[in-house]
Coordinates of C-alpha atoms in Angstrom, one line a residue:
Chain A
E405 CA -6.9 4.2 7.7
A406 CA -6.6 2.3 4.6
G407 CA -6.7 3.6 0.8
V408 CA -8.1 2.8 -2.1
V409 CA -7.5 -1.2 -2.9
Q410 CA -7.7 -2.3 -5.7
S411 CA -7.3 -6.0 -7.7
P412 CA -5.4 -7.8 -9.4
R413 CA -2.7 -5.2 -9.8
Y414 CA -1.9 -6.6 -13.3
K415 CA -3.8 -9.4 -15.4
I416 CA -2.6 -10.7 -18.9
I417 CA -5.3 -12.6 -20.8
E418 CA -6.1 -13.0 -24.6
K419 CA -8.7 -11.5 -26.3
K420 CA -12.0 -12.7 -26.8
Q421 CA -11.4 -13.5 -22.8
P422 CA -14.0 -12.0 -19.9
V423 CA -12.1 -9.6 -17.1
A424 CA -12.7 -8.4 -14.2
F425 CA -11.4 -5.7 -11.8
W426 CA -12.2 -5.1 -8.0
C427 CA -12.0 -1.7 -6.2
N428 CA -13.2 -1.7 -2.4
P429 CA -13.0 2.6 -2.0
I430 CA -12.2 4.3 1.1
S431 CA -14.3 3.6 3.9
G432 CA -17.5 6.9 4.2
H433 CA -16.7 7.7 0.5
N434 CA -20.1 7.7 -1.2
T435 CA -18.3 8.5 -4.8
L436 CA -16.9 6.0 -6.6
Y437 CA -14.1 6.3 -10.1
W438 CA -13.3 4.0 -12.5
Y439 CA -10.9 5.6 -14.7
R440 CA -9.1 3.7 -17.4
Q441 CA -5.6 5.6 -18.2
N442 CA -3.8 4.7 -22.1
L443 CA -0.5 4.9 -22.3
G444 CA 1.4 8.1 -22.2
Q445 CA -2.4 9.6 -21.7
G446 CA -4.0 10.9 -18.6
P447 CA -6.6 9.3 -17.3
E448 CA -10.2 8.9 -18.9
L449 CA -13.4 8.4 -16.7
L450 CA -15.2 5.5 -17.3
I451 CA -18.1 5.6 -14.7
R452 CA -18.5 7.4 -11.9
Y453 CA -21.3 6.4 -8.4
E454 CA -23.3 7.9 -6.3
N455 CA -23.9 5.0 -3.5
E456 CA -25.3 2.6 -6.4
E457 CA -26.3 4.3 -8.7
A458 CA -24.5 5.4 -12.0
V459 CA -24.5 8.8 -12.5
D460 CA -22.4 9.0 -15.6
D461 CA -21.2 6.7 -17.6
S462 CA -21.4 8.3 -20.6
Q463 CA -17.4 6.8 -22.1
L464 CA -18.0 3.5 -21.1
P465 CA -18.6 1.2 -24.1
K466 CA -21.5 -0.4 -22.9
D467 CA -21.5 -2.9 -25.8
R468 CA -18.7 -4.9 -24.1
F469 CA -18.1 -3.2 -20.3
S470 CA -20.5 -3.7 -17.5
A471 CA -19.6 -1.9 -13.8
E472 CA -22.0 -2.5 -10.3
R473 CA -21.6 -1.6 -6.8
L474 CA -23.4 -3.5 -4.7
K475 CA -24.5 -2.5 -1.6
G476 CA -23.0 1.2 -2.3
V477 CA -19.4 0.1 -0.9
D478 CA -17.0 -2.1 -3.6
S479 CA -17.3 -1.7 -7.3
T480 CA -16.1 -4.6 -9.4
L481 CA -15.2 -3.7 -13.5
K482 CA -15.7 -6.0 -16.2
I483 CA -14.4 -6.3 -19.9
Q484 CA -16.2 -9.3 -22.4
P485 CA -15.1 -10.0 -24.4
A486 CA -11.8 -7.8 -23.6
E487 CA -9.8 -6.1 -26.9
L488 CA -6.5 -5.7 -28.5
G489 CA -7.2 -2.1 -27.6
D490 CA -8.5 -2.7 -23.8
S491 CA -4.9 -2.9 -22.9
A492 CA -4.1 -0.1 -20.8
V493 CA -4.1 0.7 -16.8
Y494 CA -7.6 1.1 -15.0
L495 CA -7.5 3.0 -12.0
C496 CA -10.3 3.7 -9.0
A497 CA -10.8 6.5 -7.1
S498 CA -13.3 7.8 -4.1
S499 CA -14.5 10.8 -3.0
F500 CA -16.4 11.7 0.0
T501 CA -19.0 13.2 -2.1
Y502 CA -19.0 14.7 -5.8
D503 CA -18.7 18.2 -4.3
S504 CA -15.3 17.0 -3.0
Y505 CA -12.2 18.5 -4.7
E506 CA -9.8 15.4 -4.1
Q507 CA -10.1 11.9 -5.3
Y508 CA -7.6 9.3 -3.6
F509 CA -6.6 7.2 -6.5
G510 CA -5.9 2.6 -6.0
P511 CA -2.5 2.0 -7.5
G512 CA -4.7 0.9 -10.6
T513 CA -5.4 -2.8 -12.4
R514 CA -2.1 -2.7 -15.3
L515 CA -4.0 -5.3 -18.2
T516 CA -2.7 -6.2 -21.2
V517 CA -4.5 -7.9 -23.5
T518 CA -2.6 -10.3 -26.3
Chain B
A292 CA -10.7 22.0 -28.7
Q293 CA -8.4 19.7 -25.7
K294 CA -9.9 20.9 -22.8
I295 CA -6.5 21.2 -20.7
T296 CA -3.1 21.4 -22.3
Q297 CA -0.3 20.6 -21.4
T298 CA 2.2 21.4 -23.7
Q299 CA 6.0 20.0 -22.1
P300 CA 6.0 16.5 -22.1
G301 CA 8.6 16.4 -20.6
M302 CA 10.9 18.4 -18.3
F303 CA 14.3 18.4 -16.4
V304 CA 15.2 20.0 -13.3
Q305 CA 18.2 20.5 -10.6
E306 CA 17.9 19.1 -7.3
K307 CA 17.1 22.0 -5.3
E308 CA 15.9 24.4 -8.0
A309 CA 12.4 25.3 -9.1
V310 CA 10.6 24.3 -12.0
T311 CA 7.0 25.6 -13.3
L312 CA 5.0 23.1 -15.2
D313 CA 2.3 24.6 -17.7
C314 CA -1.3 24.1 -17.9
T315 CA -3.7 26.1 -19.6
Y316 CA -7.6 25.0 -20.2
D317 CA -10.4 26.1 -22.0
T318 CA -13.9 26.3 -20.3
S319 CA -16.9 28.6 -20.9
D320 CA -18.4 27.7 -17.2
P321 CA -18.0 30.3 -14.6
S322 CA -17.7 27.8 -11.7
Y323 CA -14.6 25.4 -12.1
G324 CA -12.1 23.7 -10.2
L325 CA -8.2 22.7 -11.3
F326 CA -5.6 20.6 -10.1
W327 CA -2.6 18.8 -10.0
Y328 CA -2.1 15.4 -9.7
K329 CA 1.5 13.6 -9.3
Q330 CA 2.2 9.8 -10.7
P331 CA 5.0 8.4 -9.7
S332 CA 6.2 5.1 -11.5
S333 CA 4.3 2.8 -9.1
G334 CA 1.6 4.5 -10.5
E335 CA -1.1 5.6 -7.9
M336 CA -2.2 9.2 -8.5
I337 CA -1.7 12.1 -5.5
F338 CA -3.4 14.9 -5.0
L339 CA -1.2 17.8 -5.1
I340 CA -3.3 20.6 -5.0
Y341 CA -6.9 22.7 -6.0
Q342 CA -7.6 26.1 -7.1
G343 CA -11.2 27.3 -7.6
S344 CA -12.1 29.8 -9.9
Y345 CA -13.3 32.1 -7.4
D346 CA -10.7 31.4 -4.9
Q347 CA -8.6 35.2 -5.0
Q348 CA -5.5 34.0 -3.7
N349 CA -3.3 31.5 -5.7
A350 CA -3.1 27.9 -4.0
T351 CA 0.0 26.2 -2.2
E352 CA 0.5 23.5 -0.6
G353 CA 3.8 22.7 0.8
R354 CA 6.1 23.4 -1.7
Y355 CA 3.0 23.1 -4.8
S356 CA 1.9 26.5 -5.8
L357 CA -0.7 27.1 -8.5
N358 CA -0.1 30.1 -10.9
F359 CA -3.5 31.2 -11.7
Q360 CA -3.5 33.4 -14.4
K361 CA -8.1 33.5 -15.0
A362 CA -8.0 35.9 -17.7
R363 CA -5.1 33.2 -19.4
K364 CA -6.7 30.6 -18.6
S365 CA -3.3 29.1 -17.4
A366 CA -3.0 27.1 -14.2
N367 CA 0.7 26.4 -13.8
L368 CA 2.3 24.8 -11.9
V369 CA 5.3 25.8 -9.1
I370 CA 7.3 23.0 -7.7
S371 CA 10.4 25.1 -5.2
A372 CA 13.4 23.7 -4.1
S373 CA 12.9 20.0 -6.4
Q374 CA 14.2 16.6 -4.7
L375 CA 14.8 13.6 -6.3
G376 CA 11.4 11.7 -4.7
D377 CA 9.7 14.7 -7.2
S378 CA 10.8 12.7 -10.4
A379 CA 6.6 11.6 -11.4
M380 CA 4.5 12.3 -14.3
Y381 CA 2.1 15.4 -12.9
F382 CA -1.6 16.3 -14.4
C383 CA -3.6 19.2 -14.2
A384 CA -6.5 18.5 -14.9
M385 CA -10.1 21.0 -14.7
R386 CA -13.6 20.1 -13.2
D387 CA -16.2 21.4 -15.0
P388 CA -20.1 21.2 -15.3
V389 CA -21.2 18.8 -18.3
S390 CA -25.2 18.4 -19.0
G391 CA -26.6 17.0 -16.1
G392 CA -25.6 18.6 -13.9
Y393 CA -22.9 17.7 -12.1
Q394 CA -19.3 17.9 -12.7
K395 CA -16.6 15.8 -14.6
V396 CA -13.1 15.7 -14.3
T397 CA -10.6 16.1 -17.3
F398 CA -7.0 15.2 -17.2
G399 CA -4.4 15.9 -19.9
T400 CA -1.6 14.4 -21.0
G401 CA 0.8 14.9 -18.2
T402 CA 4.5 16.3 -18.2
K403 CA 7.1 13.9 -17.3
L404 CA 9.4 15.6 -14.8
Q405 CA 13.1 14.2 -14.1
V406 CA 15.0 15.7 -10.9
I407 CA 18.7 15.5 -11.8
P408 CA 21.0 15.4 -8.4

């Protein structure tokens, strides 16, 4: 069974440019999470989806970040415009339901904003 | 107050020895869950073990066990018979209810474990 797939693995952009990350969760997993992990820190939740619905986006900086999960399968996280402080690893995870205690993580996208 | 506290930024352990990674948590809800994840240098977070707040016995998964002390609000990870492949970052996490009726997972800052041959 394929794990959580993310692309790209690495991205370098200049500040004020847009960037998008893509995630394909494990087949059959209804819950999808986007996390941001700053250097030396643990992951912080940005947004959680239950199928197509964003049920927790309280930590998402809505002025520049947006996310979508059309058809309740794969998801895209976008930043526009990027700032220097957005440099981090963006992790996608999925679980069967929000009650499932095990989240399966993808390899992450390392974003560097110059 | 921090929800999850990991006070050991880095730890060393001799191969084949046991090691304990510390984690304390803070929540006022009686229903919560505690997790440990491993993050190798490749970056992927790997689930290791889970302990529910109502579980009577400490969770074990192979060489991993969770020393759950509810009164102390601690959930230490014990790795027995350390292997070189155990060298990684280890994150403690807690899931507890937040407003809106759903549960949220909060991660600690991690402990970097290095296994010495």
